[in-house]
Coordinates of C-alpha atoms and ligand atoms in Angstrom, one line a residue:
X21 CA 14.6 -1.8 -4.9
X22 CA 11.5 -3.2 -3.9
X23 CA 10.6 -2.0 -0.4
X24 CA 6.7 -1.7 -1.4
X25 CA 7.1 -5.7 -0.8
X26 CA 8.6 -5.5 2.3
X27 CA 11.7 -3.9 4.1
X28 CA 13.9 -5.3 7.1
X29 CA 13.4 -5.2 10.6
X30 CA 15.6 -2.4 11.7
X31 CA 18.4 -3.9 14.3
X32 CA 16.9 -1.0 17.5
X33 CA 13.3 -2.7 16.0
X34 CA 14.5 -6.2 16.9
X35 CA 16.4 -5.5 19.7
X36 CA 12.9 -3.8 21.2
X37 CA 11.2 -7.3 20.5
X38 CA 13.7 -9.3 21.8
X39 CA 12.5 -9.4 25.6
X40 CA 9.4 -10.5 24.6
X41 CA 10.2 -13.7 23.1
X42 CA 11.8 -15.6 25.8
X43 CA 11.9 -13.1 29.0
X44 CA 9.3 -11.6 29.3
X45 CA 7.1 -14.1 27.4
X46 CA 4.0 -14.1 29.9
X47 CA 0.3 -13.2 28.6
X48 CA -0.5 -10.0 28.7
X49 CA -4.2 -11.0 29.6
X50 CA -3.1 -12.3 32.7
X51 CA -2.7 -11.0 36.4
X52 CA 0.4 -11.3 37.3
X53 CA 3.4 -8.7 37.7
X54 CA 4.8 -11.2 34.6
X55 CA 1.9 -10.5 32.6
X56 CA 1.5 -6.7 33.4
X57 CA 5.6 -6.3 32.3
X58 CA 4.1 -7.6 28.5
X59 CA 1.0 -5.5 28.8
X60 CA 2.6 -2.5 29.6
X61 CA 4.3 -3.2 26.7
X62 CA 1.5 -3.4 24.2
X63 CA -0.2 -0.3 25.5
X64 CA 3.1 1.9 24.9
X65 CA 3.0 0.5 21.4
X66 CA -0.9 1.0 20.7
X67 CA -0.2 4.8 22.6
X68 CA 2.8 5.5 20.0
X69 CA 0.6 4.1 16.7
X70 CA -2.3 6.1 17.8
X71 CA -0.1 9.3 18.2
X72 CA 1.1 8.6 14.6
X73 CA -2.4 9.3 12.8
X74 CA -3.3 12.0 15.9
X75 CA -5.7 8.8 17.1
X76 CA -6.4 7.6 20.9
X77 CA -4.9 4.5 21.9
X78 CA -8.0 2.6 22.7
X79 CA -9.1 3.3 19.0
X80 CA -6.2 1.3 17.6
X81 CA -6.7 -2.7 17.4
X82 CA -3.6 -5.1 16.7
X83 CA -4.2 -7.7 13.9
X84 CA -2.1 -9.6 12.1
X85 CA -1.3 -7.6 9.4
X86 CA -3.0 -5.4 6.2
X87 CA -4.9 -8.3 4.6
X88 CA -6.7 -9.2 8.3
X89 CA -7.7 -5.4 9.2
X90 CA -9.3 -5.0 5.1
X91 CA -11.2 -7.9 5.7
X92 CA -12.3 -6.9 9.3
X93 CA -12.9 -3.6 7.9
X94 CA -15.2 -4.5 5.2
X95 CA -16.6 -7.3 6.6
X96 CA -18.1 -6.5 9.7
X97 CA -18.9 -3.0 8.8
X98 CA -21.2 -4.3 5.9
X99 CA -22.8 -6.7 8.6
X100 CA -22.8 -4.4 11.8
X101 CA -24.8 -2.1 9.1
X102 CA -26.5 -4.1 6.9
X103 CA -30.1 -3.0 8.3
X104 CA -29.3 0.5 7.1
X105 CA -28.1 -0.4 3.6
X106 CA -26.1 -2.8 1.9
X107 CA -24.4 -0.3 -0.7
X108 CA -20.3 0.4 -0.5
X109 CA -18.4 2.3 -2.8
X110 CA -14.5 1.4 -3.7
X111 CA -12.0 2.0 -6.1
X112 CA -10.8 -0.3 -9.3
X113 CA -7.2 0.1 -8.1
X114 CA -7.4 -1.2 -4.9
X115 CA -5.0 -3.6 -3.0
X116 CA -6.6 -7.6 -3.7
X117 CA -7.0 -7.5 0.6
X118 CA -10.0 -4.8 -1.0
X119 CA -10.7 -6.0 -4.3
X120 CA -11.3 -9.8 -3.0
X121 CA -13.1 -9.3 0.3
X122 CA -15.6 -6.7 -1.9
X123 CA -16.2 -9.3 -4.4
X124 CA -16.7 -12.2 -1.4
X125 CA -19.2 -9.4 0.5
X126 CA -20.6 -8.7 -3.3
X127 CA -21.7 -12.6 -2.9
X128 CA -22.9 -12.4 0.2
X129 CA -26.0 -10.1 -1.1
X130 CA -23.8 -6.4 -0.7
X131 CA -23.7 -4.4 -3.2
X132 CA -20.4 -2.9 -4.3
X133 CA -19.5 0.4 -6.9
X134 CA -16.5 0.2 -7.8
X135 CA -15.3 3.9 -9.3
X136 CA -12.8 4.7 -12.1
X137 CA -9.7 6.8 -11.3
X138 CA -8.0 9.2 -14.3
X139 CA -5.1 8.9 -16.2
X140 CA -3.0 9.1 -12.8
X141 CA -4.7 6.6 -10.4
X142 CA -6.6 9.2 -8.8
X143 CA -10.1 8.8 -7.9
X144 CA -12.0 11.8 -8.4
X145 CA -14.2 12.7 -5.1
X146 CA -17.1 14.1 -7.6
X147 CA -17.2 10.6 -8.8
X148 CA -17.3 9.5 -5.3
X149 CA -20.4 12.3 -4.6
X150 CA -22.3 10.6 -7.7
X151 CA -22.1 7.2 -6.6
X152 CA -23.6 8.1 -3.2
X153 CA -27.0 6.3 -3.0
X154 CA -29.5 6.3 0.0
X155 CA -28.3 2.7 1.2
X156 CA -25.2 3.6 0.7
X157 CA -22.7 2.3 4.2
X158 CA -19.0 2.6 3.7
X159 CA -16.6 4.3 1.4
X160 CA -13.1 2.4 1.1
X161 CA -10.4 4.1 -0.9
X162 CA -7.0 3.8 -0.8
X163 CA -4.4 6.4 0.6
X164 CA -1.6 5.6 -1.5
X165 CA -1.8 3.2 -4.0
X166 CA 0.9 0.6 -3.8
X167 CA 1.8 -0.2 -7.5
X168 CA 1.8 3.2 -8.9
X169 CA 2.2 5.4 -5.5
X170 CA -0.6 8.0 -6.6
X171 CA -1.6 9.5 -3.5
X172 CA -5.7 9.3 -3.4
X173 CA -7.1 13.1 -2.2
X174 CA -8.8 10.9 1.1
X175 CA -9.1 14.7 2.9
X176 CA -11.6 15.1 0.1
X177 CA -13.7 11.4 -0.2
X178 CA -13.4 12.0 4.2
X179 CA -15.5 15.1 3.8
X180 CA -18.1 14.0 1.9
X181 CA -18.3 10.7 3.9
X182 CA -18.9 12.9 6.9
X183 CA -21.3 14.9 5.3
X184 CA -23.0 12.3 3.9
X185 CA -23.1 10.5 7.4
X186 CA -21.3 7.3 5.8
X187 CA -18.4 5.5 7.3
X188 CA -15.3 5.9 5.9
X189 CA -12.3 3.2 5.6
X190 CA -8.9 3.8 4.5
X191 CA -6.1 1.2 3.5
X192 CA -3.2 3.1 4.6
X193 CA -0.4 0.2 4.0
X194 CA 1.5 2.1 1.8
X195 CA 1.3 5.5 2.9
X196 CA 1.5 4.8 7.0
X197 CA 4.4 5.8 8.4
X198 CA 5.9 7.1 5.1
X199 CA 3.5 10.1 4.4
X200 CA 1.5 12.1 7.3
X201 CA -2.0 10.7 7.9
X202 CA -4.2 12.4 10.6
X203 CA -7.4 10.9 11.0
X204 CA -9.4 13.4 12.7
X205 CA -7.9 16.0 9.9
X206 CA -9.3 13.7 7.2
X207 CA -12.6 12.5 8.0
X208 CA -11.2 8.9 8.3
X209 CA -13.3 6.5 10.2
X210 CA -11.4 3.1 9.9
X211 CA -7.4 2.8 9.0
X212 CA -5.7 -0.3 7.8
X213 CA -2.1 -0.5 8.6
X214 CA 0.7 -3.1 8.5
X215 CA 4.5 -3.6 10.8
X216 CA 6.3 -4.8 7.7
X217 CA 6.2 -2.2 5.7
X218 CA 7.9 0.3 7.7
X219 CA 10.8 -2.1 9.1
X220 CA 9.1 -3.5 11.4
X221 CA 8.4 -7.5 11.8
X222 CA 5.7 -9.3 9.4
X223 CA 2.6 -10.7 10.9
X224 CA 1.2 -7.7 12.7
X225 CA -0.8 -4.6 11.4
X226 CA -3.3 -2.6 13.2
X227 CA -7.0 -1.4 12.4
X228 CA -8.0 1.6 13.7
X229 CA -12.0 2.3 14.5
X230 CA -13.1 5.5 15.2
X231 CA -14.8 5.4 18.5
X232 CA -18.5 4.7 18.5
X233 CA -18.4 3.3 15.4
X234 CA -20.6 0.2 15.5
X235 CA -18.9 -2.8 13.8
X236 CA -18.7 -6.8 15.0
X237 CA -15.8 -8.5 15.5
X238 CA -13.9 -10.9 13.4
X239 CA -12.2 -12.9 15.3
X240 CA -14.5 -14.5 17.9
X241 CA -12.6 -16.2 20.9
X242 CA -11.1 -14.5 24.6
X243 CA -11.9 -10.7 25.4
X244 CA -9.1 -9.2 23.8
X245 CA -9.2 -5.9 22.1
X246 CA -12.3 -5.1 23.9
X247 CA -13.9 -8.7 22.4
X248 CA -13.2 -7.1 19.4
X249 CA -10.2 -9.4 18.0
X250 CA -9.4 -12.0 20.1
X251 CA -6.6 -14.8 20.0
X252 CA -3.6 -14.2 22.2
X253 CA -1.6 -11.2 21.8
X254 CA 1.8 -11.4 19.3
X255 CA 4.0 -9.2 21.8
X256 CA 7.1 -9.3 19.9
X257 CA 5.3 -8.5 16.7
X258 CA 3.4 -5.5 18.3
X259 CA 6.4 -4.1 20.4
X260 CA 8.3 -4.3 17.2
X261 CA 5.5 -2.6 15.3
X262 CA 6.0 0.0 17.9
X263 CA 9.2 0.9 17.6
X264 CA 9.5 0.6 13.6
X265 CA 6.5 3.5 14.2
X266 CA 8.4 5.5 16.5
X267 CA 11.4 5.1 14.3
X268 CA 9.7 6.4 11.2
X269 CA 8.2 9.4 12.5
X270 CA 11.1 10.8 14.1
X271 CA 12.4 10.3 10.6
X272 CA 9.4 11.4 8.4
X273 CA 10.3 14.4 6.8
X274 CA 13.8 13.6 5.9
X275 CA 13.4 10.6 4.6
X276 CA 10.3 11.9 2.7
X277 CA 12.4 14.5 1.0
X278 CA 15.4 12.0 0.4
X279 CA 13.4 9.4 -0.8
X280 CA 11.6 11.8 -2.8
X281 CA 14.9 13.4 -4.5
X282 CA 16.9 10.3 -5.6
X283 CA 13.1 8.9 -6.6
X284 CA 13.0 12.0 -9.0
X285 CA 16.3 11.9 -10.4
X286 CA 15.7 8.3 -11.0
X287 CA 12.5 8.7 -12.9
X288 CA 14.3 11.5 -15.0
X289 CA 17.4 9.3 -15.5
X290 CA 15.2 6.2 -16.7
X291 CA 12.8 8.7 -19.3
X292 CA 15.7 10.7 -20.5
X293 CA 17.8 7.9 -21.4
X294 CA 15.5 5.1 -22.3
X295 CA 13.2 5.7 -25.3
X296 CA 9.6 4.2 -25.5
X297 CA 9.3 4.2 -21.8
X298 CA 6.6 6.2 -19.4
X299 CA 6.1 7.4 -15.7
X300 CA 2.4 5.5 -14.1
X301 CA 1.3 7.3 -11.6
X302 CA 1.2 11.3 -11.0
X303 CA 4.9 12.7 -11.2
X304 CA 4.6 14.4 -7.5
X305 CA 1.6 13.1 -5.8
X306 CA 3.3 9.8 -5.2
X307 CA 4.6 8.4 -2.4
X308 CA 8.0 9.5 -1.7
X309 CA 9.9 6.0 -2.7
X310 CA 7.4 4.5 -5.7
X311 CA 9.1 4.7 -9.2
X312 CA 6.3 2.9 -11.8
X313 CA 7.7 3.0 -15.5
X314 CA 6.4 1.2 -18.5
X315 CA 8.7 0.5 -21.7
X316 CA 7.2 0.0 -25.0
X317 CA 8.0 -3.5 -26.6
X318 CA 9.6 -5.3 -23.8
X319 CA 8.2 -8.2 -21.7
X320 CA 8.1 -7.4 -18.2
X321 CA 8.9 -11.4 -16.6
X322 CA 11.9 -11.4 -18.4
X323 CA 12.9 -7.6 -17.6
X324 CA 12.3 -8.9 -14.1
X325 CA 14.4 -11.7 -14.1
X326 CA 17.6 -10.1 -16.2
X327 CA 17.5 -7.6 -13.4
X328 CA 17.6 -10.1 -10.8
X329 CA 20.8 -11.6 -12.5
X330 CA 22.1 -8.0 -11.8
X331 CA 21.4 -8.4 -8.1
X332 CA 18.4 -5.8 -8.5
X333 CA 15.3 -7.1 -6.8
X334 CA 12.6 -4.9 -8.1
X335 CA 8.9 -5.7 -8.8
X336 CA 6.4 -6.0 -11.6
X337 CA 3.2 -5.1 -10.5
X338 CA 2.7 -5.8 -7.0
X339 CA 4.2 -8.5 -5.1
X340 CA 0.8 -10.2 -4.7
X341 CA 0.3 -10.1 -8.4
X342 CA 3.5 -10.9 -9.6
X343 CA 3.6 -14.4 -10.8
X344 CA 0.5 -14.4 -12.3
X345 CA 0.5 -13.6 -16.4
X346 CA -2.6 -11.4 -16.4
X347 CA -1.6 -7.5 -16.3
X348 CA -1.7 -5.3 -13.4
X349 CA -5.3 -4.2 -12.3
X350 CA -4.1 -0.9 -11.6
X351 CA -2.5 -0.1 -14.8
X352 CA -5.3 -1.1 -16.8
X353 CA -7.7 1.2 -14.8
X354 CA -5.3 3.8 -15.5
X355 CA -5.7 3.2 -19.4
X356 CA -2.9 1.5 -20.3
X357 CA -3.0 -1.1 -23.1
X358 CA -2.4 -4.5 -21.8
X359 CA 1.4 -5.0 -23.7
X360 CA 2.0 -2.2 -22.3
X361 CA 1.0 -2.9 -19.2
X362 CA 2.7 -6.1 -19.4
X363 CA 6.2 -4.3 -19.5
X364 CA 5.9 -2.1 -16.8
X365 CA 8.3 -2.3 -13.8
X366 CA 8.3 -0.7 -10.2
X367 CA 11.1 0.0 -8.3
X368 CA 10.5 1.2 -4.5
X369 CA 13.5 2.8 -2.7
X370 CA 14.3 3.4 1.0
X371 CA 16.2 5.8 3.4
X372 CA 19.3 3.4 3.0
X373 CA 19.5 3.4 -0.8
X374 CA 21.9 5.4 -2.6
X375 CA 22.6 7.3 -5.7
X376 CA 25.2 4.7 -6.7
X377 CA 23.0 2.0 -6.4
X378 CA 20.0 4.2 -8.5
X379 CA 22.9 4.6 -11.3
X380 CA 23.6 0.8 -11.3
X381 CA 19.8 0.2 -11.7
X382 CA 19.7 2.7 -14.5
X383 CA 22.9 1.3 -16.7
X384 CA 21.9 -2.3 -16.5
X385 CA 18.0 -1.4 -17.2
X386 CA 19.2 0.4 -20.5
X387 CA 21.0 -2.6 -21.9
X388 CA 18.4 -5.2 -20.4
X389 CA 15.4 -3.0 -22.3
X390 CA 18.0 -2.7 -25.3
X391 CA 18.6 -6.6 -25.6
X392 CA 14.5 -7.2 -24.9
X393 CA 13.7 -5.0 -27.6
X394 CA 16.5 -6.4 -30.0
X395 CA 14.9 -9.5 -29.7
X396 CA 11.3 -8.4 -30.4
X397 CA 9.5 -8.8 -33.8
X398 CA 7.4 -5.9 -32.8
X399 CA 9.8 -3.4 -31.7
X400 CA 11.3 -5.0 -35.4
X401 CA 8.5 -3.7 -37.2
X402 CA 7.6 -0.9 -35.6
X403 CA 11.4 0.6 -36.1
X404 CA 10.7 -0.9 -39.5
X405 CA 7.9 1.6 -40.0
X406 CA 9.6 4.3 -38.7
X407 CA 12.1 4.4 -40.8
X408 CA 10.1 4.0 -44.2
X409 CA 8.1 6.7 -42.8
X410 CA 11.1 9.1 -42.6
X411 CA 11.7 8.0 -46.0
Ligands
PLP2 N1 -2.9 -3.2 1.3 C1 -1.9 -2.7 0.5 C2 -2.1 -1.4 -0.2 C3 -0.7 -3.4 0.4 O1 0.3 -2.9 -0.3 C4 -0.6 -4.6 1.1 C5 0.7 -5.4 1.0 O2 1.4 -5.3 0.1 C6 -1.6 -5.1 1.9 C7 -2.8 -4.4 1.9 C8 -1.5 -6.4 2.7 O3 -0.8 -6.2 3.8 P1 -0.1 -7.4 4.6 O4 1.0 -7.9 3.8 O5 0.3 -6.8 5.9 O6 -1.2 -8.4 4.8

């Protein structure tokens, strides 16, 4: 119930990477017939990603993971460009891989706006048009968010970036590979993607630059990826990558509308028969597996752990996040007040989970809010007040 955090490597996924680790282990920058066998590899992998988000292959560079192609994003596209401007416009309910490196680059002399979204998460593109200035360089908004699943309208913020004649970057963690993205279709300059989000391994993602785009490198070192990200390639991690991507788009649509089913009846189970509690996030412009509730008057740790006791490994805000006390970023841009914030609970399903399981999740959650709010003084007093206000 939390595949937002991470899903398994499907068995076909680690079988593909298999090879690589001890068989076919040589280099790929080398010149050998060894080294070509690991080569040929990584371009059948970089060929299938690309095909993914209707991209060319030599557009797509391997990293090693989400976090590393943000950073490389925003980074070097505020450096490559600083002589133009030094102005870039985000959201507030970005993933901390955003959030963080905008603050370091808002240090470094850059300039960042960062816009409000509605009641929903979404970030209105007419608030994107008004914060346009003249030294304005990149837009970076989110194409799904990963707490609250509101899917950001990026076709829209794309459009204005080209007419505007500002680059464009999208972290597509969440959404890659579980909704369509086509980059040419959207205006999207730069992607963020990660492997272990879509069952493939941790510890590679890919960025994908639009080609032309002028932007430095971030990892200085060997000539890989066009001297763009060098350091030795991960060829397990990137063959894997491969296959998990070729495994979820031959499975897109169904899973989408499965996913998207049980999500619903889950969401209408949990509001139906728990009271006090509320959907985050838009009711269909989510992704396909994110369930985000909030219940009035109950204390999201311990909701978190009674579940675990139950077997259910869901999540409070994101996994990142979780851990620390302070509410969810995301939920406080959306309006929520921060106890309520503070009891809010996601639950992220996958292609393998069933309708037994989403029942199981339901029953226990009732009695867990039940026995959180029997033992708070405020759900006391505010049932308190209810009834002397029938009275
Ligand atoms: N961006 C978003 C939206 C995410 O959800 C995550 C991970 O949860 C990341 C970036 C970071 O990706 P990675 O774990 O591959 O570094």
């Amino acid at each position: 119930m939390n595949n937002a955090a991470t899903t398994p490597v499907k068995q076909e996924v680690f079988e593909s990477m298999k090879p690589y680790f001890a068989e076919d282990y040589g280099n790929p920058s080398g010149f050998s017939n060894f080294s070509e066998r690991s080569k040929d590899a990584i371009e059948k992998a970089r060929d299938t990603i690309a095909g993914l988000l209707g991209a060319s292959g030599e557009e797509i560079y391997f990293t090693s993971g989400g976090t590393e192609s943000d950073n490389w994003a925003l980074k070097a596209i505020a450096f490559a460009n600083r002589k133009k401007g030094t102005h870039i416009i985000t959201s507030k309910i970005e993933h901390h891989a955003i959030l963080r490196t905008c603050e370091w680059l808002g240090k470094a002399g850059f300039d960042v706006t960062y816009v409000n979204v509605d009641e929903n998460g979404f970030v209105d593109s007419k608030e994107i048009r008004r914060a346009i200035r003249s030294d304005t360089i990149l837009i970076s908004v989110m194409t799904a968010n990963n707490e609250i699943g509101t899917i950001q309208p990026i076709r829209e913020i794309g459009t204005i970036a080209r007419e505007r004649k500002i680059l464009f970057h999208t972290d597509a963690v969440q959404a890659y590979g579980h909704i369509a993205i086509n980059v040419n279709e959207c205006g999207i300059d730069l992607l963020s993607a990660s492997g272990h989000k879509i069952n493939g391994p941790k510890g590679i993602g890919i960025l994908y630059i639009r080609k032309g785009t002028v932007i430095g490198s971030f990892m200085h070192g060997g000539e890989q990826e066009h001297g763009r990200r060098a350091g030795t390639y991960n060829t397990p991690g990137i063959v894997g990558f491969g296959k998990a991507t070729e495994l979820a788009q031959a499975s897109l649509a169904t899973r989408s509308t499965f996913e998207s089913e049980l999500r619903d009846y889950l969401i209408d189970r949990i509001i139906a028969e728990i009271p006090y509690s509320r959907l985050n996030g838009h009711k269909t412009k989510r992704l396909p597996n994110n369930v985000n509730i909030s219940f009035k008057y109950v204390e999201g740790e311990s909701m978190l752990i009674m579940l675990d006791q139950k077997g259910i490994c869901a999540s409070g805000g994101s996994a990142c996040t979780s851990g620390s006390l302070d509410p969810s970023h995301v939920l406080l841009a959306i309006g929520l007040p921060h106890e309520i914030a503070h009891g809010s609970l996601r639950i992220t399903l996958s292609e393998e989970a069933t309708k037994e399981e989403v029942d199981y999740v339901v029953e226990e959650l009732k009695k867990i809010v039940q026995r959180l709010r029997s033992m708070s003084p405020l759900y006391e007093d505010f049932i308190k007040e209810k009834k002397e206000n029938v009275q």
